[in-house]
Amino acid sequence: MATILITGANRGIGFAMARQAAARGDTIIATARDPGKAGALADLATETGRITIRALDVTDEASVAALAAQTGEAIDLLVLNAGLLNSYGGLTDPNHSAEAWRDVLMTNVAGPFLVARDLLAHVERSAGRKIAIVSSVMGSNERASGNAYPYRASKAAAVNVARNLATELKPRGIAVGAYHPGWVRTDMGGNGADISVEESAEGLLARFDALSMKTTGVFEDYRGDGIPF
Ligand SMILES: NC(=O)c1ccc[n+]([C@@H]2O[C@H](COP(=O)([O-])OP(=O)(O)OC[C@H]3O[C@@H](n4cnc5c(N)ncnc54)[C@H](OP(=O)(O)O)[C@@H]3O)[C@@H](O)[C@H]2O)c1
């Protein structure tokens, strides 16, 4: 059984992945920005006995460094799931402020980079040696539909980070993939989205299981369909 660290595990897809991975017998380090408000995750930790909750803000270097220092375990699979979508419209959408750009780029691009950097030693000394970045099909340059500029750009950059990590870490035997979780009914995806968190999490965990040094650098969805980039 694996040890899996999942960022942004207090709600949404991250929470569902933590629940399913714990149910199959994995050990989970589940991060939340504010563990004091992560009631459902705390209940799940009590129920399963397989989840340790840690505080993490992926945009804060001190917080990332503290997580690395607190984590003694080797990490077989690092799931960089925490993400932010804060503006949706076309070019003139007033919500595309400089602050919105900063927040989304720090969360969706710098966040996975900083956590991968500081937890790399934990991944390297594990048997699993995998890093998964949850990106989005909205980051695909082939599917640029002219809206949600900061988010789309951030998710394209997240795939770029994954591809560069895959190249740099290949000689060290660490596999890295980027994933689209589907359009999922969460706070971010909304009630009208296509699939449940359970379906997305089940698919993603299966894709992470399938990730190997042969497939490192992959960008695919929760069903295993490759995404043109
Ligand atoms: N839902 C979809 O349809 C969809 C589609 C494509 C891609 N995705 C991607 O899938 C991932 C999960 O999405 P979701 O739908 O589950 O979103 P969600 O329900 O909005 O949950 C987002 C999670 O990320 C955490 N987070 C946000 N900013 C953070 C930060 N600075 N530091 C640490 N944690 C932070 C949130 O913590 P708080 O509770 O503290 O805010 C929360 O746990 C994201 O990367 C998202 O971009 C989602």
XYZ file of C-alpha atoms and ligand atoms in Angstrom:
277
model
C 0.000 0.000 0.000
C 1.184 3.477 -0.855
C 1.700 6.692 1.066
C -0.011 9.515 -0.842
C 0.143 13.242 -0.138
C -2.801 15.191 -1.597
C -2.932 18.999 -1.579
C -6.307 20.739 -1.243
C -7.894 17.619 0.255
C -10.489 19.309 2.482
C -13.145 19.496 -0.266
C -13.898 18.698 -3.889
C -11.853 16.259 -5.933
C -8.984 16.213 -3.419
C -11.324 15.111 -0.646
C -12.818 12.366 -2.835
C -9.349 11.092 -3.758
C -8.385 10.993 -0.074
C -11.562 9.064 0.777
C -11.116 6.500 -2.014
C -7.395 6.015 -1.471
C -7.936 5.516 2.272
C -10.739 3.003 1.527
C -8.400 0.889 -0.580
C -5.803 0.847 2.206
C -3.388 3.627 1.286
C -1.952 5.979 3.914
C -2.873 9.595 3.193
C -1.305 12.904 4.146
C -4.149 15.280 3.357
C -3.464 18.999 3.313
C -5.865 21.849 4.014
C -5.192 25.582 4.161
C -7.035 25.760 7.478
C -7.249 22.351 9.196
C -9.430 23.936 11.908
C -12.175 24.390 9.291
C -11.702 21.019 7.575
C -14.493 19.271 9.499
C -15.397 16.656 6.866
C -11.737 15.736 6.435
C -11.282 15.439 10.202
C -14.317 13.102 10.351
C -12.894 11.032 7.496
C -9.540 10.825 9.279
C -11.267 9.542 12.424
C -13.406 7.046 10.467
C -10.566 5.550 8.441
C -7.569 5.897 10.765
C -5.460 6.288 7.628
C -5.355 10.050 7.150
C -3.023 12.627 8.699
C -4.112 16.228 8.171
C -1.461 18.905 7.637
C -1.742 22.657 7.083
C -0.581 23.937 3.709
C -0.977 27.085 1.674
C 0.741 26.237 -1.602
C 1.454 29.928 -2.334
C 3.417 30.438 0.887
C 7.025 29.210 0.833
C 7.215 29.065 4.647
C 4.078 26.909 4.759
C 5.478 24.538 2.109
C 8.802 24.309 3.939
C 6.995 23.602 7.228
C 5.025 20.771 5.596
C 8.255 19.239 4.299
C 9.834 19.499 7.757
C 6.802 17.917 9.478
C 6.597 15.026 7.016
C 8.795 12.112 8.008
C 7.257 9.564 5.668
C 8.519 8.692 2.204
C 5.827 9.731 -0.298
C 5.038 7.229 -3.059
C 2.661 9.584 -4.859
C 2.509 13.376 -4.566
C -0.836 14.695 -5.860
C -0.702 18.438 -6.559
C -4.431 19.058 -6.682
C -5.005 22.410 -4.921
C -6.287 24.932 -7.439
C -8.102 28.220 -7.916
C -10.512 29.539 -10.574
C -11.297 33.180 -9.860
C -12.448 34.789 -13.122
C -14.323 33.444 -16.135
C -15.020 35.954 -18.901
C -13.435 37.382 -22.043
C -10.742 40.034 -22.338
C -12.745 42.870 -20.798
C -14.055 40.916 -17.794
C -13.339 43.259 -14.866
C -12.516 40.286 -12.646
C -9.287 39.664 -14.585
C -7.449 42.054 -12.256
C -3.715 41.994 -11.600
C -4.513 40.565 -8.170
C -6.626 37.779 -9.695
C -3.770 36.957 -12.072
C -1.296 36.878 -9.181
C -3.517 34.643 -7.062
C -4.272 32.128 -9.796
C -0.712 31.931 -11.118
C 0.705 31.562 -7.606
C -1.825 28.860 -6.705
C -1.946 26.841 -9.938
C 1.614 27.227 -11.248
C 4.026 28.268 -8.500
C 2.107 26.122 -5.965
C 2.758 22.739 -7.622
C 6.345 23.801 -8.334
C 7.094 24.813 -4.731
C 5.499 21.693 -3.230
C 7.244 19.377 -5.717
C 10.560 21.100 -4.978
C 10.313 20.870 -1.212
C 8.838 17.342 -1.089
C 11.100 15.907 -3.778
C 13.399 14.178 -1.292
C 10.360 12.438 0.243
C 9.257 11.197 -3.189
C 12.755 10.157 -4.193
C 13.229 7.867 -1.221
C 9.867 6.105 -1.778
C 9.185 2.994 -3.822
C 6.424 4.662 -5.871
C 8.288 7.773 -7.076
C 5.397 9.584 -8.766
C 4.185 13.168 -9.006
C 0.741 14.043 -10.425
C -0.261 17.623 -11.231
C -4.012 18.200 -11.564
C -4.263 20.612 -14.481
C -7.242 21.040 -16.808
C -8.257 20.654 -20.425
C -8.823 24.413 -20.178
C -5.024 24.709 -20.301
C -4.827 23.067 -23.720
C -3.619 25.516 -26.381
C -5.599 23.433 -28.910
C -8.837 24.226 -27.069
C -8.363 27.962 -26.439
C -11.935 29.208 -26.359
C -11.348 32.873 -25.544
C -12.356 33.185 -21.889
C -11.137 32.587 -18.328
C -7.740 33.931 -19.374
C -5.849 33.715 -16.046
C -7.107 30.195 -15.280
C -6.492 28.863 -18.792
C -2.980 30.351 -18.856
C -2.257 28.955 -15.402
C -3.348 25.442 -16.332
C -1.262 25.548 -19.538
C 1.702 26.561 -17.386
C 0.921 23.750 -14.934
C 1.289 21.238 -17.783
C 4.528 22.975 -18.748
C 5.810 22.567 -15.178
C 4.837 18.869 -15.262
C 6.620 18.327 -18.592
C 9.784 20.051 -17.363
C 9.735 18.078 -14.118
C 9.269 14.868 -16.127
C 12.401 15.684 -18.128
C 14.516 16.788 -15.177
C 13.469 13.936 -12.895
C 13.631 11.105 -15.457
C 17.281 10.283 -14.675
C 16.288 10.065 -10.990
C 13.521 7.526 -11.698
C 10.598 9.804 -10.781
C 7.555 9.776 -13.114
C 5.481 12.935 -13.525
C 2.081 13.367 -15.182
C -0.473 16.141 -15.753
C -4.184 15.346 -15.595
C -7.627 16.700 -16.455
C -10.118 15.452 -13.848
C -13.179 15.893 -16.081
C -15.769 18.613 -15.596
C -16.654 17.778 -12.019
C -19.492 18.825 -9.689
C -17.539 20.737 -7.028
C -17.520 24.313 -5.755
C -15.270 25.084 -8.726
C -17.038 22.999 -11.388
C -20.567 23.914 -10.303
C -23.730 21.835 -9.990
C -24.217 21.545 -13.753
C -20.899 19.782 -14.380
C -20.698 16.393 -16.118
C -19.447 14.009 -13.446
C -19.366 13.377 -9.704
C -16.272 13.713 -7.529
C -16.412 9.925 -7.007
C -16.165 9.201 -10.754
C -13.368 11.733 -11.216
C -11.382 10.513 -8.199
C -11.715 6.859 -9.206
C -10.484 7.647 -12.711
C -7.625 9.836 -11.527
C -6.366 7.279 -8.990
C -6.384 4.620 -11.730
C -4.387 6.955 -14.010
C -1.866 7.647 -11.230
C -1.526 3.880 -10.729
C -0.814 3.548 -14.461
C 1.820 6.339 -14.492
C 5.297 4.915 -15.058
C 8.705 5.899 -16.391
C 7.395 4.772 -19.800
C 4.552 7.285 -19.699
C 6.227 10.126 -17.794
C 5.290 13.540 -19.228
C 1.758 12.394 -20.065
C -1.163 14.881 -20.186
C -4.400 12.907 -20.084
C -7.886 12.952 -18.611
C -9.402 10.852 -15.836
C -10.374 8.154 -18.386
C -6.844 7.921 -19.810
C -7.591 9.825 -23.031
C -4.587 11.931 -24.067
C -5.156 15.686 -24.312
C -3.685 17.614 -27.256
C -1.538 20.404 -25.881
N -14.071 20.866 -10.900
C -13.728 20.813 -12.174
O -14.600 20.691 -13.075
C -12.290 20.873 -12.582
C -11.988 20.767 -13.953
C -10.663 20.812 -14.368
C -9.652 20.930 -13.414
N -9.966 21.031 -12.098
C -8.857 21.136 -11.140
O -8.987 20.127 -10.149
C -8.398 20.567 -8.917
C -9.428 20.409 -7.790
O -10.568 21.178 -8.148
P -11.957 21.130 -7.343
O -13.028 21.197 -8.365
O -11.940 20.047 -6.346
O -11.879 22.579 -6.645
P -12.522 23.112 -5.286
O -13.691 22.309 -4.902
O -12.655 24.585 -5.515
O -11.348 22.835 -4.219
C -10.121 23.483 -4.379
C -9.172 22.984 -3.308
O -7.913 23.665 -3.496
C -7.565 24.278 -2.264
N -6.755 25.485 -2.439
C -7.045 26.603 -3.139
N -6.065 27.506 -2.999
C -5.124 26.934 -2.192
C -3.886 27.358 -1.665
N -3.384 28.580 -1.932
N -3.199 26.513 -0.873
C -3.689 25.289 -0.593
N -4.869 24.825 -1.018
C -5.568 25.649 -1.828
C -8.898 24.617 -1.612
O -8.712 24.902 -0.238
P -9.719 25.913 0.556
O -10.913 25.090 0.941
O -8.900 26.414 1.683
O -10.077 27.019 -0.417
C -9.653 23.332 -1.882
O -9.242 22.327 -1.006
C -7.981 22.021 -9.156
O -6.610 22.079 -9.475
C -8.814 22.432 -10.362
O -8.237 23.506 -11.088
C -11.262 21.008 -11.650
